């Protein structure tokens, strides 16, 4: 059975950093299992965090199929669309990656949405884990492009405002028609004593705190250098923290 994992939270809190480190830990802890990473943020950068090169996003590929001249002569359109969707999957030894991309038309995912849902349903089922880096508005989740979510990590930075915002994301998740089985809070960029100071705010959200990721100088330098987070040293505080979270969550 495929386990669907999603990472949500407002802009800049550390979703992509967490997703990349989570993927690395899944590879480490579940050797031989297959993993699909999905970047559902219109402003995609999970590929960089993982050290992948992505030629085109799904939205771009589907946009190409709208031009009748682009379809090879004699090929039915649905076959062409299927071919294009398959082309958008980036494969590597441990992790495959699918990048959704942003809306191509004026603000609407409508055309590709049904196709995407079907594609993700078919594709996701081939993997042991599907991990999705979502955008703050939970667009793909509320539109049900992501077929199912077993574990949702709501990410907050280390601030009272961040925790309140995570609480609102939690309310949004609870209001969704698609069921999310387990929801956990992860507080990122923490320093000594931060969690104690935030305890009251965290309790108010009703979210279960599964762990925190300390402010990690290695993450900062990796960001400055533009190097993949996937290559952070094993003893990095952020890597160690994600390792603990994975051990608590995936038994
Ligand atoms: N544990 C950490 N220690 C130090 N810096 C961090 C940590 N986690 C995230 N950051 C930094 O915070 C910034 C935002 O992180 P990230 O890109 O992961 O957030 P995001 O939620 O995916 O943002 P967006 O909403 O723009 O996609 C980056 O500069 C990243 O390097
Ligand atoms: Mg991101």
PDB file of C-alpha atoms and ligand atoms in Angstrom:
ATOM      1  CA  UNK A   1       0.000   0.000   0.000  1.00  0.00           C
ATOM      2  CA  UNK A   2       1.307   3.418  -0.947  1.00  0.00           C
ATOM      3  CA  UNK A   3       1.829   5.822   1.941  1.00  0.00           C
ATOM      4  CA  UNK A   4       0.993   9.408   0.947  1.00  0.00           C
ATOM      5  CA  UNK A   5       2.804  12.105   2.902  1.00  0.00           C
ATOM      6  CA  UNK A   6       2.218  15.839   2.488  1.00  0.00           C
ATOM      7  CA  UNK A   7       4.108  18.829   3.848  1.00  0.00           C
ATOM      8  CA  UNK A   8       2.155  22.062   4.319  1.00  0.00           C
ATOM      9  CA  UNK A   9       2.587  25.476   5.924  1.00  0.00           C
ATOM     10  CA  UNK A  10       2.794  29.148   5.056  1.00  0.00           C
ATOM     11  CA  UNK A  11       5.455  30.640   2.803  1.00  0.00           C
ATOM     12  CA  UNK A  12       9.088  30.441   3.845  1.00  0.00           C
ATOM     13  CA  UNK A  13       8.637  28.359   6.998  1.00  0.00           C
ATOM     14  CA  UNK A  14      10.891  25.534   5.799  1.00  0.00           C
ATOM     15  CA  UNK A  15       8.578  23.138   3.904  1.00  0.00           C
ATOM     16  CA  UNK A  16      10.991  22.373   1.068  1.00  0.00           C
ATOM     17  CA  UNK A  17      13.933  21.983   3.446  1.00  0.00           C
ATOM     18  CA  UNK A  18      11.910  19.555   5.553  1.00  0.00           C
ATOM     19  CA  UNK A  19      10.611  17.641   2.500  1.00  0.00           C
ATOM     20  CA  UNK A  20      14.112  17.197   1.051  1.00  0.00           C
ATOM     21  CA  UNK A  21      15.485  15.945   4.374  1.00  0.00           C
ATOM     22  CA  UNK A  22      12.443  13.730   4.885  1.00  0.00           C
ATOM     23  CA  UNK A  23      12.979  12.137   1.464  1.00  0.00           C
ATOM     24  CA  UNK A  24      16.623  11.526   2.274  1.00  0.00           C
ATOM     25  CA  UNK A  25      15.634   9.855   5.548  1.00  0.00           C
ATOM     26  CA  UNK A  26      13.006   7.678   3.867  1.00  0.00           C
ATOM     27  CA  UNK A  27      15.692   6.457   1.429  1.00  0.00           C
ATOM     28  CA  UNK A  28      17.964   5.733   4.394  1.00  0.00           C
ATOM     29  CA  UNK A  29      15.416   3.995   6.640  1.00  0.00           C
ATOM     30  CA  UNK A  30      13.494   2.063   3.999  1.00  0.00           C
ATOM     31  CA  UNK A  31      16.145   0.636   1.708  1.00  0.00           C
ATOM     32  CA  UNK A  32      14.684  -0.925  -1.400  1.00  0.00           C
ATOM     33  CA  UNK A  33      11.349   0.893  -1.134  1.00  0.00           C
ATOM     34  CA  UNK A  34      10.313   3.133  -3.996  1.00  0.00           C
ATOM     35  CA  UNK A  35       9.715   6.839  -3.493  1.00  0.00           C
ATOM     36  CA  UNK A  36       7.954   9.459  -5.589  1.00  0.00           C
ATOM     37  CA  UNK A  37       8.505  13.109  -4.669  1.00  0.00           C
ATOM     38  CA  UNK A  38       5.905  15.586  -5.909  1.00  0.00           C
ATOM     39  CA  UNK A  39       6.572  19.308  -5.978  1.00  0.00           C
ATOM     40  CA  UNK A  40       3.115  20.864  -5.897  1.00  0.00           C
ATOM     41  CA  UNK A  41       4.355  24.399  -5.290  1.00  0.00           C
ATOM     42  CA  UNK A  42       3.854  26.621  -8.374  1.00  0.00           C
ATOM     43  CA  UNK A  43       7.180  28.230  -7.494  1.00  0.00           C
ATOM     44  CA  UNK A  44       8.928  24.874  -7.482  1.00  0.00           C
ATOM     45  CA  UNK A  45      12.351  24.376  -5.932  1.00  0.00           C
ATOM     46  CA  UNK A  46      12.317  20.888  -4.459  1.00  0.00           C
ATOM     47  CA  UNK A  47      14.338  19.772  -7.497  1.00  0.00           C
ATOM     48  CA  UNK A  48      17.192  22.062  -6.444  1.00  0.00           C
ATOM     49  CA  UNK A  49      17.001  20.916  -2.833  1.00  0.00           C
ATOM     50  CA  UNK A  50      17.310  17.338  -4.076  1.00  0.00           C
ATOM     51  CA  UNK A  51      19.977  18.174  -6.651  1.00  0.00           C
ATOM     52  CA  UNK A  52      17.793  17.229  -9.630  1.00  0.00           C
ATOM     53  CA  UNK A  53      17.470  18.938 -12.994  1.00  0.00           C
ATOM     54  CA  UNK A  54      13.935  19.334 -14.260  1.00  0.00           C
ATOM     55  CA  UNK A  55      13.369  20.194 -17.911  1.00  0.00           C
ATOM     56  CA  UNK A  56       9.672  21.023 -17.756  1.00  0.00           C
ATOM     57  CA  UNK A  57       6.836  20.938 -15.285  1.00  0.00           C
ATOM     58  CA  UNK A  58       3.610  18.998 -15.818  1.00  0.00           C
ATOM     59  CA  UNK A  59       1.716  22.257 -16.447  1.00  0.00           C
ATOM     60  CA  UNK A  60       4.177  23.223 -19.182  1.00  0.00           C
ATOM     61  CA  UNK A  61       3.966  19.774 -20.754  1.00  0.00           C
ATOM     62  CA  UNK A  62       0.183  19.868 -20.737  1.00  0.00           C
ATOM     63  CA  UNK A  63       0.203  23.380 -22.157  1.00  0.00           C
ATOM     64  CA  UNK A  64       2.217  22.036 -25.097  1.00  0.00           C
ATOM     65  CA  UNK A  65      -0.494  19.485 -25.825  1.00  0.00           C
ATOM     66  CA  UNK A  66      -3.055  22.273 -26.370  1.00  0.00           C
ATOM     67  CA  UNK A  67      -1.465  23.233 -29.671  1.00  0.00           C
ATOM     68  CA  UNK A  68      -2.917  20.914 -32.340  1.00  0.00           C
ATOM     69  CA  UNK A  69       0.224  21.429 -34.464  1.00  0.00           C
ATOM     70  CA  UNK A  70       2.350  19.944 -31.657  1.00  0.00           C
ATOM     71  CA  UNK A  71       0.570  16.592 -31.847  1.00  0.00           C
ATOM     72  CA  UNK A  72       2.356  14.164 -34.192  1.00  0.00           C
ATOM     73  CA  UNK A  73       0.240  13.293 -37.215  1.00  0.00           C
ATOM     74  CA  UNK A  74      -1.970  10.293 -36.697  1.00  0.00           C
ATOM     75  CA  UNK A  75      -1.483  10.239 -32.920  1.00  0.00           C
ATOM     76  CA  UNK A  76      -4.683  10.522 -30.882  1.00  0.00           C
ATOM     77  CA  UNK A  77      -4.576  13.459 -28.467  1.00  0.00           C
ATOM     78  CA  UNK A  78      -5.021  11.315 -25.346  1.00  0.00           C
ATOM     79  CA  UNK A  79      -2.025   9.178 -26.324  1.00  0.00           C
ATOM     80  CA  UNK A  80       0.029  12.337 -26.823  1.00  0.00           C
ATOM     81  CA  UNK A  81      -1.035  13.710 -23.419  1.00  0.00           C
ATOM     82  CA  UNK A  82      -0.164  10.407 -21.765  1.00  0.00           C
ATOM     83  CA  UNK A  83       3.242  10.441 -23.461  1.00  0.00           C
ATOM     84  CA  UNK A  84       3.886  14.019 -22.321  1.00  0.00           C
ATOM     85  CA  UNK A  85       2.899  13.197 -18.743  1.00  0.00           C
ATOM     86  CA  UNK A  86       5.295  10.278 -18.720  1.00  0.00           C
ATOM     87  CA  UNK A  87       8.040  12.540 -20.014  1.00  0.00           C
ATOM     88  CA  UNK A  88       7.633  14.897 -17.076  1.00  0.00           C
ATOM     89  CA  UNK A  89       8.762  12.283 -14.550  1.00  0.00           C
ATOM     90  CA  UNK A  90      12.403  12.701 -13.522  1.00  0.00           C
ATOM     91  CA  UNK A  91      13.845   9.374 -12.499  1.00  0.00           C
ATOM     92  CA  UNK A  92      16.862   8.705 -10.298  1.00  0.00           C
ATOM     93  CA  UNK A  93      18.272   5.735  -8.435  1.00  0.00           C
ATOM     94  CA  UNK A  94      16.345   6.306  -5.189  1.00  0.00           C
ATOM     95  CA  UNK A  95      13.731   8.958  -5.815  1.00  0.00           C
ATOM     96  CA  UNK A  96      11.565   9.906  -8.794  1.00  0.00           C
ATOM     97  CA  UNK A  97      10.315  13.470  -9.014  1.00  0.00           C
ATOM     98  CA  UNK A  98       7.242  15.059 -10.525  1.00  0.00           C
ATOM     99  CA  UNK A  99       6.986  18.844 -10.678  1.00  0.00           C
ATOM    100  CA  UNK A 100       3.459  20.194 -11.069  1.00  0.00           C
ATOM    101  CA  UNK A 101       4.283  23.792 -11.996  1.00  0.00           C
ATOM    102  CA  UNK A 102       1.994  26.789 -11.833  1.00  0.00           C
ATOM    103  CA  UNK A 103      -1.254  27.594 -13.637  1.00  0.00           C
ATOM    104  CA  UNK A 104      -0.551  28.395 -17.283  1.00  0.00           C
ATOM    105  CA  UNK A 105      -3.746  30.150 -18.239  1.00  0.00           C
ATOM    106  CA  UNK A 106      -5.139  33.148 -16.365  1.00  0.00           C
ATOM    107  CA  UNK A 107      -5.175  31.711 -12.857  1.00  0.00           C
ATOM    108  CA  UNK A 108      -6.741  28.330 -13.518  1.00  0.00           C
ATOM    109  CA  UNK A 109      -5.622  24.758 -13.125  1.00  0.00           C
ATOM    110  CA  UNK A 110      -8.980  23.535 -14.477  1.00  0.00           C
ATOM    111  CA  UNK A 111      -7.880  21.869 -17.689  1.00  0.00           C
ATOM    112  CA  UNK A 112      -5.051  19.800 -16.239  1.00  0.00           C
ATOM    113  CA  UNK A 113      -6.659  19.144 -12.884  1.00  0.00           C
ATOM    114  CA  UNK A 114      -8.654  16.037 -13.795  1.00  0.00           C
ATOM    115  CA  UNK A 115      -5.804  14.717 -15.881  1.00  0.00           C
ATOM    116  CA  UNK A 116      -3.364  15.316 -13.079  1.00  0.00           C
ATOM    117  CA  UNK A 117      -5.548  13.598 -10.546  1.00  0.00           C
ATOM    118  CA  UNK A 118      -5.853  10.541 -12.758  1.00  0.00           C
ATOM    119  CA  UNK A 119      -2.146  10.576 -13.532  1.00  0.00           C
ATOM    120  CA  UNK A 120      -1.140  10.867  -9.874  1.00  0.00           C
ATOM    121  CA  UNK A 121      -3.561   8.138  -8.894  1.00  0.00           C
ATOM    122  CA  UNK A 122      -2.112   5.765 -11.488  1.00  0.00           C
ATOM    123  CA  UNK A 123       1.490   6.735 -10.888  1.00  0.00           C
ATOM    124  CA  UNK A 124       1.373   7.043  -7.077  1.00  0.00           C
ATOM    125  CA  UNK A 125       0.121   3.485  -6.722  1.00  0.00           C
ATOM    126  CA  UNK A 126       3.408   2.192  -8.157  1.00  0.00           C
ATOM    127  CA  UNK A 127       5.421   3.566  -5.240  1.00  0.00           C
ATOM    128  CA  UNK A 128       5.788   2.682  -1.555  1.00  0.00           C
ATOM    129  CA  UNK A 129       5.937   6.357  -0.572  1.00  0.00           C
ATOM    130  CA  UNK A 130       4.633   9.504  -2.232  1.00  0.00           C
ATOM    131  CA  UNK A 131       5.827  12.714  -0.566  1.00  0.00           C
ATOM    132  CA  UNK A 132       4.313  16.035  -1.622  1.00  0.00           C
ATOM    133  CA  UNK A 133       5.754  19.494  -0.988  1.00  0.00           C
ATOM    134  CA  UNK A 134       2.592  21.587  -1.160  1.00  0.00           C
ATOM    135  CA  UNK A 135       2.046  25.291  -1.560  1.00  0.00           C
ATOM    136  CA  UNK A 136       0.700  27.404   1.281  1.00  0.00           C
ATOM    137  CA  UNK A 137      -2.844  27.577  -0.104  1.00  0.00           C
ATOM    138  CA  UNK A 138      -3.263  23.792  -0.283  1.00  0.00           C
ATOM    139  CA  UNK A 139      -4.631  24.230  -3.819  1.00  0.00           C
ATOM    140  CA  UNK A 140      -3.859  20.705  -4.991  1.00  0.00           C
ATOM    141  CA  UNK A 141      -5.220  19.198  -1.806  1.00  0.00           C
ATOM    142  CA  UNK A 142      -8.474  21.150  -1.805  1.00  0.00           C
ATOM    143  CA  UNK A 143      -8.922  20.365  -5.510  1.00  0.00           C
ATOM    144  CA  UNK A 144      -8.150  16.750  -4.685  1.00  0.00           C
ATOM    145  CA  UNK A 145      -5.414  16.458  -7.287  1.00  0.00           C
ATOM    146  CA  UNK A 146      -3.497  14.596  -4.586  1.00  0.00           C
ATOM    147  CA  UNK A 147      -5.550  11.435  -4.243  1.00  0.00           C
ATOM    148  CA  UNK A 148      -5.093  10.766  -0.549  1.00  0.00           C
ATOM    149  CA  UNK A 149      -3.002  11.849   2.429  1.00  0.00           C
ATOM    150  CA  UNK A 150      -1.989   9.485   5.192  1.00  0.00           C
ATOM    151  CA  UNK A 151       0.420  11.750   7.022  1.00  0.00           C
ATOM    152  CA  UNK A 152       0.428  15.540   6.888  1.00  0.00           C
ATOM    153  CA  UNK A 153       3.239  17.567   8.411  1.00  0.00           C
ATOM    154  CA  UNK A 154       2.242  21.165   9.105  1.00  0.00           C
ATOM    155  CA  UNK A 155       5.386  23.251   9.290  1.00  0.00           C
ATOM    156  CA  UNK A 156       5.734  26.430  11.345  1.00  0.00           C
ATOM    157  CA  UNK A 157       8.736  28.598  11.927  1.00  0.00           C
ATOM    158  CA  UNK A 158       9.743  29.414  15.449  1.00  0.00           C
ATOM    159  CA  UNK A 159       7.338  32.296  16.116  1.00  0.00           C
ATOM    160  CA  UNK A 160       3.954  32.749  17.773  1.00  0.00           C
ATOM    161  CA  UNK A 161       2.592  34.122  14.500  1.00  0.00           C
ATOM    162  CA  UNK A 162       3.892  31.067  12.658  1.00  0.00           C
ATOM    163  CA  UNK A 163       2.229  28.697  15.110  1.00  0.00           C
ATOM    164  CA  UNK A 164      -1.105  30.551  14.790  1.00  0.00           C
ATOM    165  CA  UNK A 165      -0.813  30.276  11.021  1.00  0.00           C
ATOM    166  CA  UNK A 166      -0.118  26.534  11.339  1.00  0.00           C
ATOM    167  CA  UNK A 167      -3.271  26.358  13.448  1.00  0.00           C
ATOM    168  CA  UNK A 168      -5.221  27.956  10.589  1.00  0.00           C
ATOM    169  CA  UNK A 169      -3.738  25.480   8.092  1.00  0.00           C
ATOM    170  CA  UNK A 170      -4.883  22.716  10.474  1.00  0.00           C
ATOM    171  CA  UNK A 171      -8.427  24.135  10.490  1.00  0.00           C
ATOM    172  CA  UNK A 172      -8.324  24.231   6.677  1.00  0.00           C
ATOM    173  CA  UNK A 173      -7.220  20.583   6.564  1.00  0.00           C
ATOM    174  CA  UNK A 174     -10.005  19.541   8.916  1.00  0.00           C
ATOM    175  CA  UNK A 175     -12.493  21.312   6.656  1.00  0.00           C
ATOM    176  CA  UNK A 176     -11.344  19.482   3.512  1.00  0.00           C
ATOM    177  CA  UNK A 177     -13.546  16.821   2.061  1.00  0.00           C
ATOM    178  CA  UNK A 178     -10.592  14.495   1.468  1.00  0.00           C
ATOM    179  CA  UNK A 179      -9.528  12.748   4.607  1.00  0.00           C
ATOM    180  CA  UNK A 180      -6.122  13.293   6.130  1.00  0.00           C
ATOM    181  CA  UNK A 181      -5.375  10.512   8.580  1.00  0.00           C
ATOM    182  CA  UNK A 182      -2.560  11.838  10.763  1.00  0.00           C
ATOM    183  CA  UNK A 183      -1.556  15.495  11.166  1.00  0.00           C
ATOM    184  CA  UNK A 184       1.616  16.585  12.957  1.00  0.00           C
ATOM    185  CA  UNK A 185       3.217  19.918  13.737  1.00  0.00           C
ATOM    186  CA  UNK A 186       6.917  20.476  13.055  1.00  0.00           C
ATOM    187  CA  UNK A 187       8.499  23.701  14.330  1.00  0.00           C
ATOM    188  CA  UNK A 188      11.562  24.761  12.347  1.00  0.00           C
ATOM    189  CA  UNK A 189      14.502  27.098  12.868  1.00  0.00           C
ATOM    190  CA  UNK A 190      14.275  26.713  16.660  1.00  0.00           C
ATOM    191  CA  UNK A 191      16.835  27.919  19.168  1.00  0.00           C
ATOM    192  CA  UNK A 192      17.332  26.916  22.803  1.00  0.00           C
ATOM    193  CA  UNK A 193      14.186  27.609  24.839  1.00  0.00           C
ATOM    194  CA  UNK A 194      11.947  28.459  21.848  1.00  0.00           C
ATOM    195  CA  UNK A 195       9.660  25.447  22.218  1.00  0.00           C
ATOM    196  CA  UNK A 196       8.943  26.231  25.882  1.00  0.00           C
ATOM    197  CA  UNK A 197       8.081  29.819  24.968  1.00  0.00           C
ATOM    198  CA  UNK A 198       5.763  28.640  22.174  1.00  0.00           C
ATOM    199  CA  UNK A 199       4.091  25.897  24.207  1.00  0.00           C
ATOM    200  CA  UNK A 200       0.931  27.880  25.011  1.00  0.00           C
ATOM    201  CA  UNK A 201       0.402  28.852  21.347  1.00  0.00           C
ATOM    202  CA  UNK A 202       1.056  25.278  20.218  1.00  0.00           C
ATOM    203  CA  UNK A 203      -1.469  23.897  22.727  1.00  0.00           C
ATOM    204  CA  UNK A 204      -4.115  26.326  21.448  1.00  0.00           C
ATOM    205  CA  UNK A 205      -3.871  24.933  17.890  1.00  0.00           C
ATOM    206  CA  UNK A 206      -4.698  21.389  18.982  1.00  0.00           C
ATOM    207  CA  UNK A 207      -1.866  20.139  16.755  1.00  0.00           C
ATOM    208  CA  UNK A 208       0.381  17.346  17.953  1.00  0.00           C
ATOM    209  CA  UNK A 209       4.008  18.468  18.023  1.00  0.00           C
ATOM    210  CA  UNK A 210       6.113  15.642  16.551  1.00  0.00           C
ATOM    211  CA  UNK A 211       9.463  17.436  16.712  1.00  0.00           C
ATOM    212  CA  UNK A 212      11.446  20.547  15.942  1.00  0.00           C
ATOM    213  CA  UNK A 213      14.262  21.307  13.517  1.00  0.00           C
ATOM    214  CA  UNK A 214      16.923  23.559  15.022  1.00  0.00           C
ATOM    215  CA  UNK A 215      18.253  26.555  13.176  1.00  0.00           C
ATOM    216  CA  UNK A 216      21.106  24.815  11.394  1.00  0.00           C
ATOM    217  CA  UNK A 217      24.178  26.741  10.160  1.00  0.00           C
ATOM    218  CA  UNK A 218      24.738  23.977   7.589  1.00  0.00           C
ATOM    219  CA  UNK A 219      21.303  24.644   6.062  1.00  0.00           C
ATOM    220  CA  UNK A 220      22.138  28.353   5.933  1.00  0.00           C
ATOM    221  CA  UNK A 221      25.479  27.722   4.160  1.00  0.00           C
ATOM    222  CA  UNK A 222      23.917  25.223   1.773  1.00  0.00           C
ATOM    223  CA  UNK A 223      21.298  27.860   0.934  1.00  0.00           C
ATOM    224  CA  UNK A 224      23.986  30.520   0.405  1.00  0.00           C
ATOM    225  CA  UNK A 225      25.993  28.248  -1.879  1.00  0.00           C
ATOM    226  CA  UNK A 226      22.913  26.975  -3.708  1.00  0.00           C
ATOM    227  CA  UNK A 227      24.019  23.393  -3.098  1.00  0.00           C
ATOM    228  CA  UNK A 228      21.533  20.529  -2.647  1.00  0.00           C
ATOM    229  CA  UNK A 229      20.265  20.004   0.900  1.00  0.00           C
ATOM    230  CA  UNK A 230      20.370  16.333   0.145  1.00  0.00           C
ATOM    231  CA  UNK A 231      24.163  16.515   0.568  1.00  0.00           C
ATOM    232  CA  UNK A 232      24.141  17.971   4.107  1.00  0.00           C
ATOM    233  CA  UNK A 233      26.476  16.073   6.432  1.00  0.00           C
ATOM    234  CA  UNK A 234      24.841  13.318   8.475  1.00  0.00           C
ATOM    235  CA  UNK A 235      25.674  15.016  11.763  1.00  0.00           C
ATOM    236  CA  UNK A 236      23.902  18.243  10.787  1.00  0.00           C
ATOM    237  CA  UNK A 237      21.378  19.207  13.481  1.00  0.00           C
ATOM    238  CA  UNK A 238      18.578  19.448  10.891  1.00  0.00           C
ATOM    239  CA  UNK A 239      19.360  15.987   9.454  1.00  0.00           C
ATOM    240  CA  UNK A 240      19.432  14.476  12.945  1.00  0.00           C
ATOM    241  CA  UNK A 241      16.142  16.151  13.859  1.00  0.00           C
ATOM    242  CA  UNK A 242      14.367  14.841  10.743  1.00  0.00           C
ATOM    243  CA  UNK A 243      15.758  11.382  11.473  1.00  0.00           C
ATOM    244  CA  UNK A 244      14.032  11.452  14.894  1.00  0.00           C
ATOM    245  CA  UNK A 245      10.768  12.669  13.365  1.00  0.00           C
ATOM    246  CA  UNK A 246      10.818   9.878  10.757  1.00  0.00           C
ATOM    247  CA  UNK A 247      11.459   7.307  13.472  1.00  0.00           C
ATOM    248  CA  UNK A 248       8.508   8.613  15.512  1.00  0.00           C
ATOM    249  CA  UNK A 249       6.152   8.793  12.536  1.00  0.00           C
ATOM    250  CA  UNK A 250       6.907   5.834  10.268  1.00  0.00           C
ATOM    251  CA  UNK A 251       6.915   2.756  12.411  1.00  0.00           C
TER     252      UNK A 251
HETATM  253  N1  LIG B   1      16.423  24.341  10.014  1.00  0.00           N
HETATM  254  C1  LIG B   1      16.801  25.413   9.329  1.00  0.00           C
HETATM  255  N2  LIG B   1      17.939  26.084   9.664  1.00  0.00           N
HETATM  256  C2  LIG B   1      18.327  27.178   8.978  1.00  0.00           C
HETATM  257  N3  LIG B   1      17.677  27.694   7.922  1.00  0.00           N
HETATM  258  C3  LIG B   1      16.550  27.087   7.527  1.00  0.00           C
HETATM  259  C4  LIG B   1      16.048  25.903   8.198  1.00  0.00           C
HETATM  260  N4  LIG B   1      14.912  25.507   7.559  1.00  0.00           N
HETATM  261  C5  LIG B   1      14.717  26.383   6.543  1.00  0.00           C
HETATM  262  N5  LIG B   1      15.688  27.329   6.519  1.00  0.00           N
HETATM  263  C6  LIG B   1      15.820  28.447   5.569  1.00  0.00           C
HETATM  264  O1  LIG B   1      14.589  29.149   5.514  1.00  0.00           O
HETATM  265  C7  LIG B   1      14.310  29.565   4.176  1.00  0.00           C
HETATM  266  C8  LIG B   1      12.965  29.022   3.717  1.00  0.00           C
HETATM  267  O2  LIG B   1      13.055  27.601   3.686  1.00  0.00           O
HETATM  268  P1  LIG B   1      12.251  26.724   2.618  1.00  0.00           P
HETATM  269  O3  LIG B   1      12.551  27.163   1.247  1.00  0.00           O
HETATM  270  O4  LIG B   1      12.479  25.308   2.987  1.00  0.00           O
HETATM  271  O5  LIG B   1      10.770  27.178   3.006  1.00  0.00           O
HETATM  272  P2  LIG B   1       9.412  26.908   2.215  1.00  0.00           P
HETATM  273  O6  LIG B   1       8.345  26.828   3.260  1.00  0.00           O
HETATM  274  O7  LIG B   1       9.560  25.755   1.304  1.00  0.00           O
HETATM  275  O8  LIG B   1       9.275  28.262   1.387  1.00  0.00           O
HETATM  276  P3  LIG B   1       8.277  28.570   0.161  1.00  0.00           P
HETATM  277  O9  LIG B   1       6.935  28.785   0.799  1.00  0.00           O
HETATM  278  O10 LIG B   1       8.851  29.804  -0.440  1.00  0.00           O
HETATM  279  O11 LIG B   1       8.287  27.377  -0.746  1.00  0.00           O
HETATM  280  C9  LIG B   1      15.476  29.068   3.322  1.00  0.00           C
HETATM  281  O12 LIG B   1      16.383  30.122   3.183  1.00  0.00           O
HETATM  282  C10 LIG B   1      16.061  27.936   4.159  1.00  0.00           C
HETATM  283  O13 LIG B   1      17.423  27.735   3.917  1.00  0.00           O
HETATM  284 MG1  LIG B   2       9.198  25.592  -0.783  1.00  0.00          MG
END
